[in-house]
């Protein structure tokens, strides 16, 4: 039997092992969010607000992701609105506010428990066409630094990893560290069935997870 | 730990069971192939009817065979009697059995039980067991063709293992066609006891083997297979073809990563991680393995093309665009050195187009300069055959041997042979691969270029594109190797 962690729980778990996630605060009420925002200098507007919980699988489809919130007044409105959108079947929910990561390039990374090979780590090109191009590569976890580097080299879309539309080239060491940290999550928590970091936005060339989903087997 | 398969591949003597006078029976064919290939050990035929087959005495029972004279049992008899044969053979000192006979797991549920019982008996007797339901084993150092099918193969340093017998046959056919020889070859059959990885592990320790080639359909234990393949790869290159790669694997659709994680994508990643060279089909796998077996490993991806005419070189450079190979600009000192050998109209760039201006030793000299240059990691030689193709038409025409034709024909044929021999010698001397490609290897394999290469056991690629494809695999493997040695 498997359980999917909420985005907030998932973020905390992967961040604990060094995966770079966009800075975020959580709270059960609008007031708690605003207080947390005030206390956290790393979070600047514009921000994204989401309603998350273990039973909420498709946030976007249900309109539970609000992008481009520019000021406190607007954030307050969205938070109230999100809390009001919770349905009885959603169980425990909380608000999550995160900075709006800016970058034109999206990657995807994750862990997956394969019946034949056990835990494998994946890196791929993300974004809306991810499943069309299937530009992905796998390794059996854990991996070495050399193997992480080779995974980056496996991607067909190398042009995406150089300088791109005024953005600097991919910070390779940043992505290597992220892949190694991802494997740490798997090694430290044997119950992990899968991890999805989707998307990983390249912000000034550095990969930053702006969503995380961890599934564990109980 | 690696299992010692010497008794299977280099037995001192072989017992063949199921031998009858009917030339269509497996036992007869196995005996015939062993005798015809000139197996260097002693052969004992065992059959129901005592007498003679192929001028050899047929023993009615293994009990009559001298003790210690054979260490391989080649089984062509039905499942029901084979356990008894294993026991009788073990009593005579036999240490390995190849079970060509079918009627086991592949047949029905009774076969599954028979197979389990067979391996239990082999285990109890401490015997190696290959098969069942395999087509045989070839080992050229022992001149052994213990197979219920053809062909045998020329001697070389490529070793083959397959979960499907007919793929082995294809590779042995390609070995005969190209001249790139084989050391060991085995059809793993149902792989009841010895699996593909067991063979590969032994090949890695076998001094006769330089490169292994494997066809795999199913993997038992993914993690352990990965660890073992990686350990083998660090010693010797393995080229693998995976059968059933396109079958949509079971997908764990719960997560996005899971949805993208087809069995094939994970197998592919495992190969890259283990240093296993994966080929998309058996033909490309053979070409890549044959290239590895006959060329030094390149140190990097910088390639120079040498050709006697323009178009071939351009096509070769185009083919590199789809690979990780780099057709580098010609280094200045190299250009200057070649300038001394060719008239001013030569290309002065990569590809080096000699514009047909070469005299007797020009091309070998150019190859030597290019392959020996510190900034060049690999050379591709094109254009072999122009000379002897023209010569062949002159030889067949009505004016031969008059009008000075005999002399020029002989010269041109000698030149092609000299060029390809120079390519092989220079590759060996410089440690830089020099690949030769011409479609004549397919269309007119008897012409002196391809024929000389085949006779020497060197691969003549049938097109520039195919040479480039194999070279790309070599470069990738060399990179994997060097990333782990530094």
XYZ file of C-alpha atoms in Angstrom:
704
model
C 0.000 0.000 0.000
C 1.446 3.331 -0.961
C 0.893 6.854 0.307
C 1.615 10.043 -1.595
C 2.995 12.827 0.557
C 1.637 16.325 0.201
C 3.806 18.762 -1.717
C 4.846 20.427 1.546
C 5.874 17.100 3.118
C 7.607 16.053 -0.089
C 9.533 19.326 -0.298
C 10.696 19.050 3.310
C 11.850 15.472 2.820
C 13.909 16.092 -0.345
C 15.256 19.425 0.892
C 16.520 17.712 4.041
C 18.885 15.699 1.817
C 20.098 18.705 -0.121
C 17.779 18.801 -3.115
C 17.429 22.446 -4.184
C 13.770 23.426 -3.913
C 12.361 26.916 -4.377
C 12.036 28.645 -0.982
C 8.614 28.212 0.532
C 6.510 28.676 3.635
C 3.493 26.710 4.776
C 0.610 27.422 7.086
C -2.845 26.211 7.979
C -4.404 29.648 7.840
C -4.023 32.848 5.823
C -2.735 34.627 8.923
C -0.105 31.951 9.495
C 1.063 32.323 5.890
C 1.318 36.087 6.097
C 3.298 35.846 9.339
C 5.625 33.268 7.856
C 6.103 35.419 4.765
C 7.018 38.401 6.904
C 9.606 36.311 8.767
C 11.252 34.851 5.652
C 13.382 37.319 3.711
C 14.211 34.832 0.954
C 10.618 34.931 -0.241
C 9.816 37.900 -2.445
C 6.860 38.748 -4.621
C 5.693 37.610 -7.076
C 4.830 34.306 -5.396
C 2.775 31.194 -6.063
C 0.160 29.931 -3.605
C -1.069 26.328 -3.563
C -3.385 24.244 -1.457
C -1.834 20.891 -0.706
C -2.620 17.730 1.180
C -1.990 14.007 0.885
C -5.277 13.387 -0.835
C -4.975 16.242 -3.322
C -3.443 14.631 -6.384
C -4.177 17.100 -9.172
C -3.764 20.620 -7.835
C -3.660 22.389 -11.198
C -6.733 20.661 -12.591
C -8.697 21.749 -9.543
C -7.461 25.314 -9.718
C -5.506 24.988 -6.498
C -2.354 26.614 -7.906
C -2.323 30.410 -8.114
C 0.556 31.917 -10.058
C 2.032 35.410 -10.202
C 0.705 36.862 -6.954
C 2.235 40.351 -6.761
C 1.438 41.707 -3.308
C 0.227 40.936 0.182
C -3.346 42.023 -0.462
C -3.690 39.733 -3.397
C -1.998 36.869 -1.502
C -4.494 37.241 1.336
C -7.399 36.938 -1.101
C -5.952 33.885 -2.818
C -5.204 32.130 0.460
C -8.754 32.642 1.729
C -10.034 31.465 -1.590
C -7.873 28.319 -1.612
C -8.909 27.334 1.902
C -12.531 27.785 0.916
C -11.980 25.492 -2.093
C -11.018 22.553 0.112
C -13.508 19.707 -0.086
C -14.449 17.421 2.795
C -12.732 14.470 1.057
C -9.418 16.299 0.956
C -8.631 15.550 4.610
C -5.863 17.606 6.172
C -4.784 20.474 3.943
C -2.326 23.322 4.228
C -1.320 26.385 2.279
C 2.041 26.553 0.589
C 3.555 29.746 -0.761
C 6.685 29.680 -2.829
C 8.696 32.148 -4.820
C 7.993 32.318 -8.538
C 11.034 30.761 -10.200
C 11.969 32.449 -13.469
C 13.554 30.470 -16.250
C 12.714 29.303 -19.764
C 14.071 25.781 -19.376
C 12.475 22.918 -17.517
C 13.980 19.569 -16.630
C 12.525 16.679 -14.690
C 14.240 14.357 -12.240
C 13.040 11.543 -10.078
C 13.388 8.192 -8.423
C 11.415 5.136 -9.387
C 11.328 1.672 -7.892
C 11.706 -0.740 -10.778
C 10.557 -4.329 -10.211
C 13.658 -5.674 -11.994
C 16.453 -3.277 -11.073
C 15.245 -1.688 -7.832
C 15.596 2.028 -7.252
C 16.534 3.958 -10.392
C 17.209 7.653 -10.817
C 15.953 9.589 -13.817
C 16.855 12.838 -15.517
C 14.946 14.229 -18.463
C 13.833 17.259 -20.367
C 10.654 18.563 -18.759
C 7.946 20.947 -19.778
C 4.764 20.355 -21.703
C 6.424 18.233 -24.396
C 8.277 15.940 -21.968
C 6.256 12.875 -22.840
C 6.404 13.588 -26.563
C 10.178 13.779 -26.797
C 10.929 11.239 -24.063
C 14.407 12.709 -23.741
C 15.200 10.883 -20.520
C 17.966 8.786 -19.084
C 18.144 6.385 -16.171
C 20.749 4.905 -13.852
C 20.531 2.426 -11.030
C 20.681 4.334 -7.740
C 22.859 5.297 -6.056
C 25.143 6.922 -8.604
C 28.611 8.423 -8.509
C 29.471 11.959 -9.502
C 30.875 10.650 -12.805
C 27.638 8.814 -13.502
C 25.586 11.931 -12.743
C 27.739 13.830 -15.211
C 27.229 11.103 -17.821
C 23.462 11.292 -17.328
C 23.552 14.972 -18.236
C 25.582 14.066 -21.324
C 22.979 11.452 -22.332
C 20.249 14.017 -22.985
C 19.675 14.686 -26.670
C 18.697 18.300 -26.107
C 22.251 19.440 -25.333
C 21.528 22.784 -27.003
C 19.088 23.442 -24.167
C 21.907 23.079 -21.656
C 24.209 25.690 -23.157
C 23.587 29.433 -23.122
C 19.948 29.889 -24.017
C 17.843 32.982 -24.741
C 19.958 35.275 -22.631
C 20.202 32.733 -19.800
C 23.538 31.266 -18.762
C 24.533 27.673 -19.499
C 23.441 24.920 -17.133
C 25.378 24.948 -13.859
C 26.469 21.330 -14.235
C 27.753 20.880 -10.718
C 24.408 22.141 -9.412
C 22.565 19.456 -11.346
C 25.095 16.768 -10.390
C 24.636 17.686 -6.710
C 20.885 17.568 -7.103
C 20.965 14.078 -8.648
C 23.260 12.824 -5.903
C 20.983 14.371 -3.253
C 18.014 12.665 -4.872
C 19.783 9.290 -4.492
C 20.441 10.173 -0.827
C 16.693 10.460 -0.319
C 16.285 6.923 -1.624
C 19.156 5.566 0.460
C 17.962 7.216 3.680
C 14.326 6.208 3.250
C 13.989 2.635 2.061
C 10.220 3.072 1.997
C 10.416 5.570 -0.864
C 8.628 4.155 -3.920
C 9.056 7.202 -6.123
C 10.089 10.835 -6.131
C 9.146 13.346 -8.800
C 10.785 16.726 -9.116
C 8.680 18.145 -11.897
C 9.516 20.638 -13.069
C 13.073 21.543 -12.257
C 13.388 25.081 -13.560
C 16.807 26.332 -14.546
C 17.074 29.658 -12.721
C 20.191 31.475 -13.922
C 21.387 28.030 -15.012
C 20.835 26.413 -11.603
C 18.228 23.667 -11.293
C 15.520 24.435 -8.784
C 12.611 22.106 -7.984
C 9.369 24.038 -7.914
C 7.231 20.995 -7.209
C 7.979 17.723 -5.448
C 6.009 14.562 -4.986
C 7.166 11.668 -2.841
C 5.381 8.361 -2.739
C 6.165 5.869 0.009
C 5.237 2.252 0.527
C 3.761 1.456 3.922
C 32.968 -15.940 -8.389
C 33.643 -16.891 -11.981
C 32.832 -20.504 -12.798
C 35.598 -22.366 -14.562
C 34.187 -23.376 -17.952
C 37.379 -24.910 -19.329
C 35.801 -28.372 -19.481
C 33.060 -26.958 -21.705
C 35.223 -24.928 -24.083
C 38.534 -26.802 -24.102
C 37.698 -30.397 -23.249
C 40.368 -33.058 -23.673
C 37.776 -35.443 -25.068
C 34.063 -35.421 -25.945
C 31.329 -38.026 -25.652
C 28.426 -37.534 -28.067
C 25.188 -39.323 -27.212
C 22.318 -40.135 -29.525
C 24.562 -41.036 -32.458
C 22.811 -43.054 -35.158
C 23.485 -43.729 -38.811
C 20.692 -41.362 -39.890
C 22.373 -38.171 -41.211
C 19.318 -36.119 -40.251
C 19.640 -36.830 -36.526
C 21.247 -34.388 -34.121
C 23.724 -36.993 -32.831
C 24.966 -37.699 -36.346
C 25.290 -33.997 -37.209
C 27.168 -33.224 -33.983
C 29.610 -36.061 -34.657
C 29.966 -34.974 -38.273
C 30.687 -31.344 -37.314
C 33.224 -32.297 -34.669
C 35.095 -34.516 -37.129
C 34.889 -32.023 -39.993
C 36.157 -29.066 -37.970
C 39.111 -31.240 -36.915
C 38.550 -31.306 -33.145
C 41.950 -31.854 -31.568
C 40.790 -34.145 -28.695
C 39.322 -37.604 -28.711
C 35.683 -38.219 -29.745
C 33.502 -41.039 -28.393
C 30.210 -41.737 -30.147
C 27.475 -43.387 -28.096
C 24.294 -44.783 -29.631
C 21.664 -47.488 -29.291
C 23.070 -49.540 -32.154
C 26.693 -50.486 -31.773
C 28.648 -50.459 -35.010
C 30.213 -47.655 -37.007
C 29.056 -44.167 -37.971
C 31.235 -41.876 -40.106
C 33.962 -44.529 -39.829
C 33.955 -44.199 -36.029
C 33.059 -46.971 -33.603
C 29.767 -46.416 -31.777
C 29.685 -47.453 -28.112
C 26.467 -48.981 -26.834
C 27.013 -47.454 -23.402
C 29.138 -44.808 -21.700
C 30.343 -47.527 -19.325
C 32.595 -48.869 -22.095
C 34.464 -45.566 -22.516
C 37.841 -45.365 -20.756
C 37.895 -43.371 -17.549
C 39.393 -39.878 -17.724
C 39.413 -39.784 -21.535
C 36.633 -37.204 -21.930
C 35.468 -34.220 -19.936
C 32.560 -33.000 -22.052
C 29.302 -34.849 -22.664
C 27.313 -33.638 -25.678
C 23.743 -34.820 -25.234
C 21.467 -35.427 -28.227
C 19.237 -38.017 -26.544
C 15.657 -37.512 -25.259
C 15.017 -36.009 -21.821
C 13.956 -39.320 -20.248
C 17.415 -40.905 -20.415
C 19.671 -37.913 -19.854
C 19.990 -37.922 -16.079
C 21.230 -41.490 -16.249
C 23.750 -40.410 -18.900
C 24.986 -37.587 -16.656
C 25.632 -40.088 -13.854
C 27.394 -42.565 -16.125
C 29.545 -39.776 -17.604
C 30.406 -38.336 -14.191
C 31.646 -41.789 -13.184
C 34.067 -41.581 -16.135
C 35.415 -38.209 -15.046
C 33.296 -35.996 -17.320
C 32.925 -32.514 -15.781
C 30.626 -30.696 -18.185
C 27.567 -31.418 -20.306
C 26.068 -29.575 -23.220
C 22.436 -30.582 -23.542
C 21.352 -29.976 -27.116
C 18.222 -32.045 -26.600
C 14.902 -30.257 -26.187
C 11.756 -31.419 -24.421
C 12.441 -29.376 -21.302
C 11.046 -26.075 -20.000
C 10.324 -24.851 -23.536
C 8.055 -27.838 -24.201
C 5.450 -28.341 -21.481
C 4.922 -28.670 -17.720
C 6.505 -32.144 -17.698
C 9.490 -30.498 -19.364
C 9.733 -27.944 -16.567
C 9.954 -30.758 -14.029
C 12.474 -32.646 -16.178
C 14.647 -29.538 -16.392
C 14.593 -28.982 -12.633
C 15.502 -32.591 -12.073
C 18.292 -32.402 -14.667
C 19.991 -29.423 -13.044
C 19.565 -30.952 -9.607
C 21.402 -34.045 -10.818
C 24.130 -31.964 -12.469
C 24.497 -30.003 -9.242
C 24.731 -33.141 -7.179
C 27.426 -34.507 -9.533
C 29.279 -31.182 -9.548
C 28.883 -30.957 -13.319
C 28.614 -27.870 -15.452
C 25.471 -27.946 -17.527
C 24.921 -25.850 -20.658
C 21.488 -25.775 -22.296
C 19.220 -27.693 -22.498
C 17.601 -26.909 -25.822
C 20.751 -25.206 -27.121
C 22.352 -25.714 -30.492
C 25.891 -26.170 -29.316
C 29.275 -24.810 -28.516
C 32.170 -23.722 -30.716
C 35.734 -23.193 -29.585
C 38.305 -22.486 -32.266
C 41.424 -22.866 -30.060
C 40.320 -26.498 -29.665
C 39.093 -26.726 -33.273
C 35.774 -27.748 -31.755
C 32.430 -27.469 -33.523
C 30.088 -29.279 -31.137
C 26.898 -28.091 -32.793
C 23.773 -29.636 -34.225
C 23.864 -26.940 -36.927
C 26.474 -25.128 -39.026
C 28.573 -23.140 -39.486
C 31.953 -23.317 -37.831
C 34.016 -20.096 -37.820
C 37.561 -18.923 -38.463
C 39.773 -18.494 -35.419
C 39.811 -15.083 -33.785
C 39.287 -13.297 -30.488
C 35.578 -12.549 -30.505
C 33.435 -14.660 -28.147
C 29.699 -15.089 -28.495
C 26.861 -16.104 -26.233
C 23.181 -16.018 -26.991
C 19.866 -16.902 -25.418
C 18.755 -17.726 -28.939
C 20.676 -20.238 -31.004
C 19.879 -18.796 -34.408
C 21.434 -15.453 -33.455
C 24.664 -17.371 -32.797
C 24.349 -18.833 -36.292
C 23.938 -15.350 -37.760
C 27.066 -14.166 -36.005
C 29.051 -17.217 -37.094
C 27.879 -16.563 -40.677
C 29.044 -12.961 -40.386
C 32.351 -14.162 -38.985
C 32.832 -16.347 -42.060
C 31.746 -13.542 -44.367
C 33.950 -10.835 -42.868
C 36.871 -12.994 -41.796
C 36.749 -11.552 -38.280
C 37.280 -14.700 -36.295
C 35.709 -16.215 -33.216
C 37.284 -17.712 -30.104
C 34.270 -19.195 -28.312
C 30.611 -19.371 -29.159
C 27.795 -20.869 -27.154
C 24.050 -21.072 -27.417
C 22.810 -20.867 -23.839
C 19.526 -22.597 -24.674
C 17.181 -22.605 -21.688
C 20.133 -21.530 -19.524
C 18.922 -23.853 -16.793
C 22.213 -23.837 -14.931
C 24.743 -21.678 -16.805
C 23.394 -18.262 -17.777
C 24.631 -15.652 -20.228
C 26.484 -13.776 -17.491
C 28.313 -16.938 -16.366
C 29.704 -17.304 -19.882
C 30.619 -13.619 -20.116
C 32.477 -13.849 -16.806
C 34.528 -16.741 -18.080
C 35.199 -14.953 -21.388
C 36.542 -12.013 -19.359
C 39.196 -14.318 -17.926
C 39.804 -16.266 -21.124
C 43.095 -15.235 -22.763
C 41.676 -16.195 -26.191
C 38.857 -13.631 -25.885
C 39.293 -9.922 -26.519
C 35.660 -8.858 -26.960
C 32.350 -10.501 -26.054
C 29.086 -10.304 -27.917
C 25.819 -11.306 -26.262
C 22.167 -11.605 -27.196
C 19.919 -11.321 -24.150
C 16.160 -11.656 -23.937
C 15.461 -12.049 -20.258
C 17.297 -11.022 -17.126
C 16.867 -12.914 -13.895
C 18.201 -10.675 -11.155
C 18.585 -7.089 -12.351
C 20.890 -5.786 -9.633
C 23.263 -8.703 -9.658
C 23.299 -8.748 -13.469
C 24.258 -5.084 -13.424
C 27.075 -5.577 -10.891
C 28.476 -8.540 -12.799
C 28.288 -6.846 -16.189
C 30.057 -3.805 -14.803
C 32.847 -5.946 -13.356
C 33.259 -7.703 -16.728
C 33.245 -4.438 -18.700
C 36.122 -3.041 -16.704
C 38.196 -5.949 -18.022
C 36.929 -6.463 -21.584
C 34.306 -4.807 -23.772
C 30.884 -6.467 -24.063
C 28.474 -5.683 -26.880
C 24.856 -6.554 -26.115
C 21.682 -6.834 -28.153
C 18.497 -6.949 -26.126
C 15.690 -8.938 -27.668
C 12.128 -7.763 -26.990
C 13.279 -4.207 -26.433
C 10.170 -2.665 -27.925
C 7.667 -4.628 -25.853
C 5.803 -2.112 -23.760
C 6.992 -2.801 -20.249
C 4.877 -2.796 -17.153
C 4.505 0.832 -16.163
C 4.119 2.199 -12.742
C 1.744 4.947 -13.820
C 1.397 6.387 -10.329
C 4.312 8.761 -10.853
C 5.627 10.740 -13.758
C 9.051 9.178 -13.483
C 7.334 5.808 -13.547
C 5.442 6.651 -16.721
C 8.671 7.502 -18.529
C 10.417 4.441 -17.101
C 9.889 1.842 -19.779
C 11.806 -1.393 -19.298
C 13.905 -0.496 -22.286
C 14.896 2.948 -21.027
C 16.033 1.467 -17.725
C 17.886 -1.375 -19.450
C 19.571 1.220 -21.614
C 20.629 3.258 -18.581
C 21.900 0.102 -16.883
C 24.060 -0.661 -19.949
C 25.509 2.858 -19.994
C 26.248 2.635 -16.288
C 27.863 -0.804 -16.566
C 29.950 0.189 -19.593
C 28.090 -2.319 -21.752
C 27.966 -1.317 -25.407
C 24.398 -1.702 -26.568
C 23.574 -2.265 -30.224
C 20.102 -1.983 -31.743
C 20.242 -5.205 -33.765
C 22.408 -8.311 -34.225
C 24.103 -7.009 -37.396
C 25.241 -3.724 -35.875
C 26.254 -5.602 -32.746
C 28.520 -7.848 -34.797
C 30.075 -4.909 -36.639
C 30.786 -3.026 -33.444
C 32.223 -6.099 -31.737
C 34.299 -6.934 -34.820
C 35.632 -3.364 -34.858
C 36.547 -3.614 -31.182
C 38.219 -6.958 -31.815
C 40.364 -5.648 -34.675
C 41.157 -2.017 -33.775
C 42.809 -0.266 -30.857
C 40.432 1.771 -28.669
C 40.462 5.439 -29.734
C 41.708 7.932 -27.137
C 39.148 10.575 -28.091
C 36.589 11.568 -30.714
C 38.777 13.489 -33.220
C 38.463 11.833 -36.608
C 40.212 12.437 -39.922
C 38.868 10.927 -43.153
C 41.270 9.986 -45.942
C 39.770 9.398 -49.379
C 40.863 9.257 -52.981
C 37.692 10.992 -54.175
C 35.445 13.761 -52.863
C 31.897 12.468 -52.411
C 32.783 9.551 -50.175
C 34.557 11.852 -47.764
C 31.673 14.313 -47.636
C 29.195 11.499 -46.901
C 31.462 10.250 -44.115
C 31.638 13.682 -42.495
C 27.851 14.009 -42.795
C 27.446 10.674 -41.048
C 29.504 12.014 -38.137
C 26.960 14.790 -37.559
C 24.628 12.211 -36.051
C 27.282 10.945 -33.638
C 29.627 12.205 -30.968
C 32.523 12.135 -33.418
C 34.350 15.308 -34.361
C 35.700 15.701 -37.916
C 38.421 18.126 -36.791
C 39.936 20.803 -39.025
C 43.254 19.546 -40.340
C 46.085 20.579 -37.971
C 48.468 23.023 -39.677
C 51.610 20.917 -39.310
C 49.790 17.896 -40.701
C 48.618 19.905 -43.707
C 52.176 21.082 -44.328
C 53.550 17.548 -44.106
C 50.947 16.215 -46.563
C 51.684 19.131 -48.888
C 55.077 17.582 -49.527
C 53.428 14.371 -50.754
C 50.610 15.603 -53.006
C 50.196 18.049 -55.889
C 48.761 21.480 -54.922
C 45.180 20.617 -55.902
C 44.573 18.247 -52.951
C 41.780 19.228 -50.532
C 43.953 20.720 -47.738
C 41.159 19.969 -45.303
C 39.370 17.123 -43.554
C 38.383 14.954 -45.413
C 41.817 14.612 -46.953
C 41.008 14.148 -50.631
C 44.127 12.920 -52.427
C 42.385 13.686 -55.763
C 43.668 10.417 -57.191
C 47.171 11.843 -57.345
C 48.867 9.229 -55.229
C 51.829 7.251 -56.478
C 53.002 3.893 -55.162
C 53.608 4.779 -51.501
C 51.765 8.082 -51.119
C 48.696 6.758 -49.349
C 50.558 4.655 -46.746
C 52.726 7.694 -46.006
C 49.700 9.944 -45.552
C 48.010 7.361 -43.313
C 51.156 7.134 -41.226
C 51.291 10.922 -40.791
C 47.606 11.228 -39.926
C 47.362 8.259 -37.555
C 50.594 9.283 -35.862
C 49.489 12.881 -35.252
C 48.860 13.766 -31.597
C 45.559 15.538 -32.378
C 44.025 12.640 -34.293
C 42.198 9.863 -32.427
C 40.883 7.820 -35.365
C 41.193 7.572 -39.142
C 38.645 6.416 -41.707
C 40.056 5.316 -45.063
C 37.735 5.391 -48.088
C 38.187 4.825 -51.783
C 39.737 1.370 -51.686
C 38.658 -0.460 -54.820
C 38.735 2.319 -57.410
C 42.003 0.911 -58.669
C 41.182 -2.774 -58.646
C 37.646 -2.217 -59.918
C 39.076 -0.574 -63.017
C 41.695 -3.297 -63.190
C 39.013 -5.986 -63.017
C 37.226 -4.541 -66.054
C 40.494 -4.427 -67.961
C 41.255 -8.018 -67.005
C 37.852 -9.178 -68.239
C 37.924 -7.082 -71.425
C 38.972 -8.281 -74.870
C 42.220 -6.256 -74.962
C 43.834 -7.972 -71.967
C 46.772 -8.658 -71.566
C 48.032 -6.617 -74.530
C 48.356 -2.851 -74.829
C 50.220 -2.719 -71.501
C 47.135 -3.879 -69.608
C 48.737 -6.777 -67.770
C 51.277 -4.572 -66.085
C 48.832 -1.882 -64.958
C 46.255 -4.416 -63.793
C 48.815 -6.173 -61.612
C 50.044 -2.891 -60.216
C 46.570 -1.684 -59.306
C 45.558 -4.907 -57.643
C 48.771 -4.907 -55.619
C 48.150 -1.295 -54.600
C 44.721 -1.993 -53.070
C 46.152 -4.905 -51.111
C 49.093 -2.751 -50.032
C 46.799 0.077 -48.873
C 44.602 -2.044 -46.631
C 47.619 -3.844 -45.226
C 49.191 -0.459 -44.477
C 45.982 0.598 -42.693
C 46.188 -2.446 -40.412
C 49.926 -2.113 -39.775
C 49.691 1.606 -39.026
C 46.767 1.118 -36.621
C 48.806 -1.429 -34.734
C 51.964 0.657 -34.747
C 50.377 3.980 -33.747
C 47.584 2.722 -31.472
C 45.167 4.847 -33.518
C 42.259 2.987 -35.127
C 42.247 3.085 -38.946
C 38.891 1.885 -40.279
C 38.516 0.951 -43.926
C 35.155 1.165 -45.690
C 34.056 0.200 -49.181
C 30.847 -1.331 -50.488
C 33.049 -3.771 -52.419
C 33.218 -5.777 -49.177
C 29.603 -6.664 -49.991
C 29.408 -6.339 -53.770
C 32.772 -7.793 -54.844
C 34.390 -9.338 -51.778
C 36.935 -11.110 -54.014
C 38.637 -7.842 -55.020
C 42.090 -7.390 -53.460
C 41.171 -4.746 -50.825
C 38.385 -6.614 -49.035
C 39.937 -10.019 -49.763
C 43.241 -9.025 -48.147
C 41.441 -7.723 -45.083
C 39.286 -10.815 -44.776
C 42.273 -13.111 -45.049
C 44.018 -11.195 -42.275
C 40.922 -11.313 -40.047
C 40.366 -7.555 -40.271
C 36.951 -5.998 -40.743
C 36.349 -4.158 -43.992
C 33.280 -1.990 -43.335
C 30.724 -1.965 -46.126
C 30.060 1.775 -45.963
C 31.479 4.914 -44.410
C 28.262 5.371 -42.447
C 28.550 1.942 -40.893
C 32.226 2.453 -40.055
C 31.314 5.767 -38.390
C 28.514 4.126 -36.412
C 30.855 1.494 -35.000
C 33.601 4.017 -34.365
C 31.141 6.153 -32.390
C 30.427 3.167 -30.138
C 34.164 2.647 -29.617
C 34.635 6.286 -28.670
C 31.754 6.154 -26.196
C 33.139 3.033 -24.605
C 36.629 4.506 -24.411
C 35.170 7.550 -22.663
C 33.388 5.337 -20.114
C 36.648 3.515 -19.497
C 38.817 6.608 -19.121
C 36.311 8.341 -16.787
C 36.850 5.435 -14.404
C 40.594 5.101 -14.692
C 41.539 8.704 -14.070
